[in-house]
Short mmCIF file of C-alpha atoms and ligand atoms in Angstrom, two decimals:
data_model
loop_
_atom_site.label_atom_id
_atom_site.label_comp_id
_atom_site.label_asym_id
_atom_site.label_seq_id
_atom_site.Cartn_x
_atom_site.Cartn_y
_atom_site.Cartn_z
CA MET N 1 44.64 21.26 14.82
CA ASP N 2 47.15 18.78 16.68
CA PHE N 3 48.27 16.65 13.26
CA GLU N 4 48.01 13.63 15.11
CA SER N 5 46.38 12.00 11.87
CA PHE N 6 46.74 12.79 8.21
CA THR N 7 44.50 16.64 7.94
CA LEU N 8 43.68 17.89 4.57
CA LEU N 9 43.92 21.67 4.61
CA ALA N 10 41.96 23.81 1.98
CA ALA N 11 44.37 25.95 0.92
CA THR N 12 43.43 29.66 0.22
CA ASP N 13 43.58 33.29 0.36
CA ASP N 14 39.74 33.69 0.79
CA LEU N 15 38.21 32.72 4.02
CA GLY N 16 35.03 32.75 1.97
CA VAL N 17 35.47 29.20 0.52
CA GLU N 18 35.14 27.83 4.13
CA PRO N 19 31.62 26.55 3.42
CA ALA N 20 32.26 24.69 0.05
CA ALA N 21 35.43 23.35 1.94
CA ARG N 22 33.58 21.45 4.57
CA ALA N 23 32.46 18.42 2.83
CA ASP N 24 36.33 17.55 2.05
CA ALA N 25 38.94 19.60 4.42
CA ASP N 26 39.83 19.16 7.72
CA GLY N 27 40.61 22.92 8.02
CA LEU N 28 41.83 25.96 6.03
CA GLU N 29 45.41 27.39 5.40
CA LEU N 30 45.13 31.00 5.13
CA ARG N 31 47.80 32.18 2.95
CA LEU N 32 47.91 35.94 4.65
CA ASP N 33 50.67 36.63 1.98
CA PHE N 34 47.97 36.11 -0.96
CA ALA N 35 44.89 37.34 0.82
CA ASP N 36 43.40 40.70 0.80
CA GLU N 37 42.58 42.10 4.30
CA PRO N 38 43.90 38.92 5.70
CA LEU N 39 43.33 40.01 9.60
CA ALA N 40 39.94 41.84 8.43
CA GLN N 41 38.77 38.49 6.67
CA LEU N 42 39.66 36.56 10.25
CA ASP N 43 37.51 39.10 12.26
CA ALA N 44 34.45 38.27 9.94
CA TYR N 45 35.14 34.60 9.94
CA ASP N 46 32.38 32.70 11.44
CA GLY N 47 33.02 29.27 9.59
CA GLU N 48 33.60 25.78 11.15
CA LEU N 49 36.89 24.97 9.95
CA PRO N 50 40.00 25.55 12.01
CA ILE N 51 42.96 27.47 10.35
CA LEU N 52 46.48 27.34 9.97
CA VAL N 53 47.87 30.61 9.04
CA THR N 54 50.70 31.08 6.81
CA ASN N 55 52.54 34.69 5.85
CA ARG N 56 55.42 33.33 3.20
CA PRO N 57 58.62 35.61 2.63
CA THR N 58 59.67 36.34 -0.61
CA TRP N 59 62.75 34.73 0.24
CA GLU N 60 60.93 31.41 0.85
CA GLY N 61 58.64 31.58 -2.75
CA GLY N 62 55.56 33.67 -0.95
CA GLU N 63 54.71 37.55 -1.38
CA ALA N 64 55.04 38.75 1.91
CA ALA N 65 57.76 41.22 2.15
CA ASP N 66 60.46 40.60 5.19
CA THR N 67 59.20 43.31 7.71
CA ALA N 68 58.17 43.01 11.21
CA GLY N 69 55.02 43.26 10.06
CA ARG N 70 54.86 39.85 8.29
CA LEU N 71 55.58 38.30 11.74
CA SER N 72 53.20 40.75 13.62
CA ALA N 73 50.49 39.81 11.46
CA LEU N 74 50.71 36.44 12.33
CA GLU N 75 50.98 36.91 16.10
CA THR N 76 47.86 39.07 15.72
CA ALA N 77 45.90 36.13 13.64
CA LEU N 78 47.21 33.90 16.31
CA GLU N 79 44.73 35.66 18.73
CA HIS N 80 41.35 34.37 16.85
CA GLU N 81 40.29 31.29 18.31
CA SER N 82 39.81 29.48 14.80
CA VAL N 83 43.41 29.86 14.11
CA THR N 84 44.99 26.72 15.84
CA ALA N 85 47.96 26.47 13.97
CA VAL N 86 50.71 28.55 12.36
CA ASP N 87 53.30 28.03 9.85
CA LEU N 88 57.17 29.39 10.07
CA GLU N 89 59.72 29.20 7.78
CA LEU N 90 63.02 26.76 8.90
CA ALA N 91 65.18 29.40 7.98
CA ALA N 92 63.35 32.40 9.57
CA LEU N 93 63.67 30.13 13.09
CA GLU N 94 67.30 29.35 12.10
CA GLY N 95 68.20 33.01 11.87
CA ALA N 96 67.32 33.98 8.18
CA GLY N 97 65.61 37.31 7.76
CA ASP N 98 65.79 40.24 10.01
CA HIS N 99 62.91 39.49 12.55
CA ASP N 100 62.32 37.04 15.53
CA ALA N 101 60.19 34.11 14.56
CA GLY N 102 60.75 32.59 17.37
CA ARG N 103 58.37 35.09 19.26
CA VAL N 104 55.75 33.99 17.12
CA ALA N 105 56.06 30.40 17.96
CA ASP N 106 56.17 31.22 21.86
CA ALA N 107 52.95 33.06 20.90
CA ALA N 108 51.37 30.16 19.41
CA ARG N 109 52.45 27.68 22.38
CA ASP N 110 50.92 30.17 24.83
CA ARG N 111 47.67 29.85 22.96
CA GLY N 112 47.80 25.95 22.53
CA ALA N 113 48.33 26.18 18.60
CA SER N 114 50.39 23.82 16.69
CA VAL N 115 53.79 25.34 15.05
CA VAL N 116 54.27 23.65 11.52
CA VAL N 117 58.06 24.41 10.72
CA SER N 118 58.11 24.76 6.65
CA THR N 119 61.03 24.68 4.40
CA HIS N 120 60.63 24.48 0.41
CA ASN N 121 62.76 23.72 -2.85
CA PHE N 122 61.20 25.35 -5.99
CA GLU N 123 63.70 24.16 -8.11
CA SER N 124 64.74 20.52 -6.97
CA THR N 125 64.83 17.75 -4.60
CA PRO N 126 67.66 16.88 -2.31
CA ASP N 127 68.82 13.32 -1.63
CA ARG N 128 67.21 11.18 0.97
CA GLY N 129 69.93 12.00 3.87
CA ALA N 130 69.66 15.68 3.27
CA ILE N 131 65.51 15.65 3.32
CA VAL N 132 65.79 13.65 6.76
CA ASP N 133 68.75 16.19 8.25
CA ARG N 134 66.44 19.26 7.09
CA LEU N 135 63.26 17.94 8.39
CA GLU N 136 64.61 16.70 11.53
CA ARG N 137 65.92 20.32 11.77
CA ALA N 138 62.57 21.55 11.29
CA CYS N 139 60.79 19.05 13.70
CA GLY N 140 63.30 20.33 16.73
CA HIS N 141 61.60 24.16 16.18
CA GLY N 142 57.85 22.96 16.09
CA ASP N 143 55.30 20.42 16.22
CA VAL N 144 55.41 19.23 12.53
CA GLY N 145 58.54 19.48 10.23
CA LYS N 146 57.08 20.19 6.72
CA MET N 147 59.21 19.86 3.18
CA ALA N 148 57.61 20.68 -0.14
CA SER N 149 60.58 20.26 -2.81
CA THR N 150 60.13 19.95 -6.57
CA ALA N 151 60.42 16.43 -7.88
CA GLN N 152 62.25 16.18 -11.38
CA SER N 153 61.94 12.50 -11.77
CA PRO N 154 60.39 9.37 -9.83
CA ASP N 155 63.64 9.03 -7.93
CA ASP N 156 63.33 12.74 -5.97
CA VAL N 157 59.49 11.11 -5.42
CA LEU N 158 61.08 7.96 -4.07
CA ALA N 159 63.99 10.28 -1.80
CA MET N 160 60.79 12.22 -0.11
CA LEU N 161 58.97 9.51 0.18
CA GLY N 162 61.57 7.52 2.16
CA ALA N 163 62.61 10.14 4.33
CA THR N 164 58.74 10.37 5.28
CA ARG N 165 58.66 6.71 6.41
CA GLU N 166 62.00 7.01 8.16
CA LEU N 167 61.13 9.59 10.16
CA THR N 168 57.59 8.63 10.86
CA ALA N 169 58.97 5.14 11.81
CA THR N 170 61.02 7.18 14.40
CA GLY N 171 58.09 9.15 15.98
CA GLU N 172 58.58 12.32 14.37
CA GLN N 173 55.65 14.35 12.95
CA VAL N 174 56.07 15.13 9.54
CA ALA N 175 54.38 17.03 6.23
CA THR N 176 55.70 16.02 2.80
CA MET N 177 55.12 16.44 -0.73
CA CYS N 178 56.83 16.97 -4.15
CA MET N 179 55.68 20.13 -6.21
CA GLY N 180 55.16 19.74 -10.29
CA SER N 181 54.00 17.19 -12.57
CA ALA N 182 56.74 14.93 -11.82
CA GLY N 183 55.83 14.91 -7.94
CA ARG N 184 52.44 15.77 -8.35
CA HIS N 185 51.33 11.73 -6.97
CA SER N 186 53.24 12.13 -3.87
CA ARG N 187 50.52 14.53 -2.71
CA ALA N 188 48.37 11.29 -2.34
CA VAL N 189 50.96 9.04 -1.58
CA ALA N 190 53.04 10.64 0.93
CA PRO N 191 49.95 10.33 3.46
CA LEU N 192 50.47 6.37 3.34
CA TYR N 193 54.13 7.18 4.26
CA GLY N 194 53.50 8.94 7.32
CA SER N 195 52.91 12.49 5.87
CA ARG N 196 50.25 14.45 8.13
CA ILE N 197 49.22 17.43 6.53
CA GLY N 198 48.07 17.61 2.83
CA TYR N 199 47.07 21.17 0.85
CA ALA N 200 44.85 21.52 -1.84
CA PRO N 201 42.44 24.61 -3.09
CA VAL N 202 39.06 24.29 -3.30
CA ASP N 203 39.06 25.73 -7.16
CA PRO N 204 41.84 24.22 -9.13
CA ALA N 205 42.38 27.37 -10.72
CA ASP N 206 43.64 28.86 -7.23
CA ALA N 207 46.43 26.48 -6.49
CA THR N 208 48.80 27.79 -4.11
CA ALA N 209 51.73 25.67 -5.28
CA PRO N 210 52.67 23.67 -8.48
CA GLY N 211 51.01 19.99 -8.77
CA GLN N 212 48.50 20.56 -6.38
CA TYR N 213 44.90 18.52 -7.13
CA ASP N 214 41.85 20.28 -6.07
CA LEU N 215 40.29 19.69 -2.51
CA ALA N 216 38.05 16.92 -3.84
CA THR N 217 40.30 15.02 -5.90
CA LEU N 218 42.98 14.73 -3.13
CA ARG N 219 40.28 13.68 -0.50
CA THR N 220 39.29 10.74 -2.81
CA LEU N 221 42.76 9.67 -3.81
CA VAL N 222 44.11 9.40 0.01
CA GLY N 223 40.50 7.96 0.67
CA GLN N 224 40.82 5.56 -1.77
CA LEU N 225 44.59 4.53 -1.48
CA ARG N 226 44.25 4.22 2.49
CA SER N 227 41.31 2.02 1.97
CA ASP N 228 43.39 -0.30 0.17
CA THR N 229 46.23 -0.96 2.46
O1 LIG L 1 54.18 24.76 2.33
C1 LIG L 1 53.05 24.59 1.64
C2 LIG L 1 52.84 23.46 0.99
C3 LIG L 1 52.40 23.76 -0.26
O2 LIG L 1 53.49 24.63 -1.16
C4 LIG L 1 52.20 23.10 -1.26
O3 LIG L 1 53.02 22.45 -2.10
O4 LIG L 1 50.97 22.35 -1.52
C5 LIG L 1 51.36 24.94 -0.03
C6 LIG L 1 51.37 26.00 0.53
O5 LIG L 1 50.34 27.09 0.64
C7 LIG L 1 51.93 25.60 1.61
O6 LIG L 1 52.21 26.85 2.71
#
């Protein structure tokens, strides 16, 4: 996955959803921190869709303890030919936590895999300038800078869309979204402003973040909006 164009990922903890995702997804996001036996799942995977692997630590809203094993699991996952991208937290790459996330980024590059550098805010959305700053830092560490904030108002979504447009216009690859009910529509609209990655569960009951549409719905919404432009 090079994210040169909008890429819709089926976000999941179960690679068994792959056949059901093929019609609408360009790839899968496997959330190792949510999954049962994720590395065994990868060993058994014979699906068609490429995989981005994520192992979100508890200090960034995930369920993975911040141990050396968290990053080692990502390195092991990268040995699978179906794994063509890895998500690493900006905070980890800038020194948070106790372990060397840069080692995983190097392993990804050695294998020709993409590095998505992510940052999240589960409470609010910063102003446009702060979003631009944080995404620029993220882009400096990888192939795509990703920010998922929580919108409390339409103004928050406007800030995220404006930052998305501004950075895309300068040639940066970003993926942006606003979580929560107030931000939900950003998931369909941000791709029109340059966001490169969308995340959606096959089954809405299996959402990996607040405000996600199900996969088929998001594919339809993005497709309709993009055909209108
Ligand atoms: O970082 C992201 C974005 C996300 O949080 C979302 O809001 O869709 C979903 C996560 O699974 C993914 O790792």
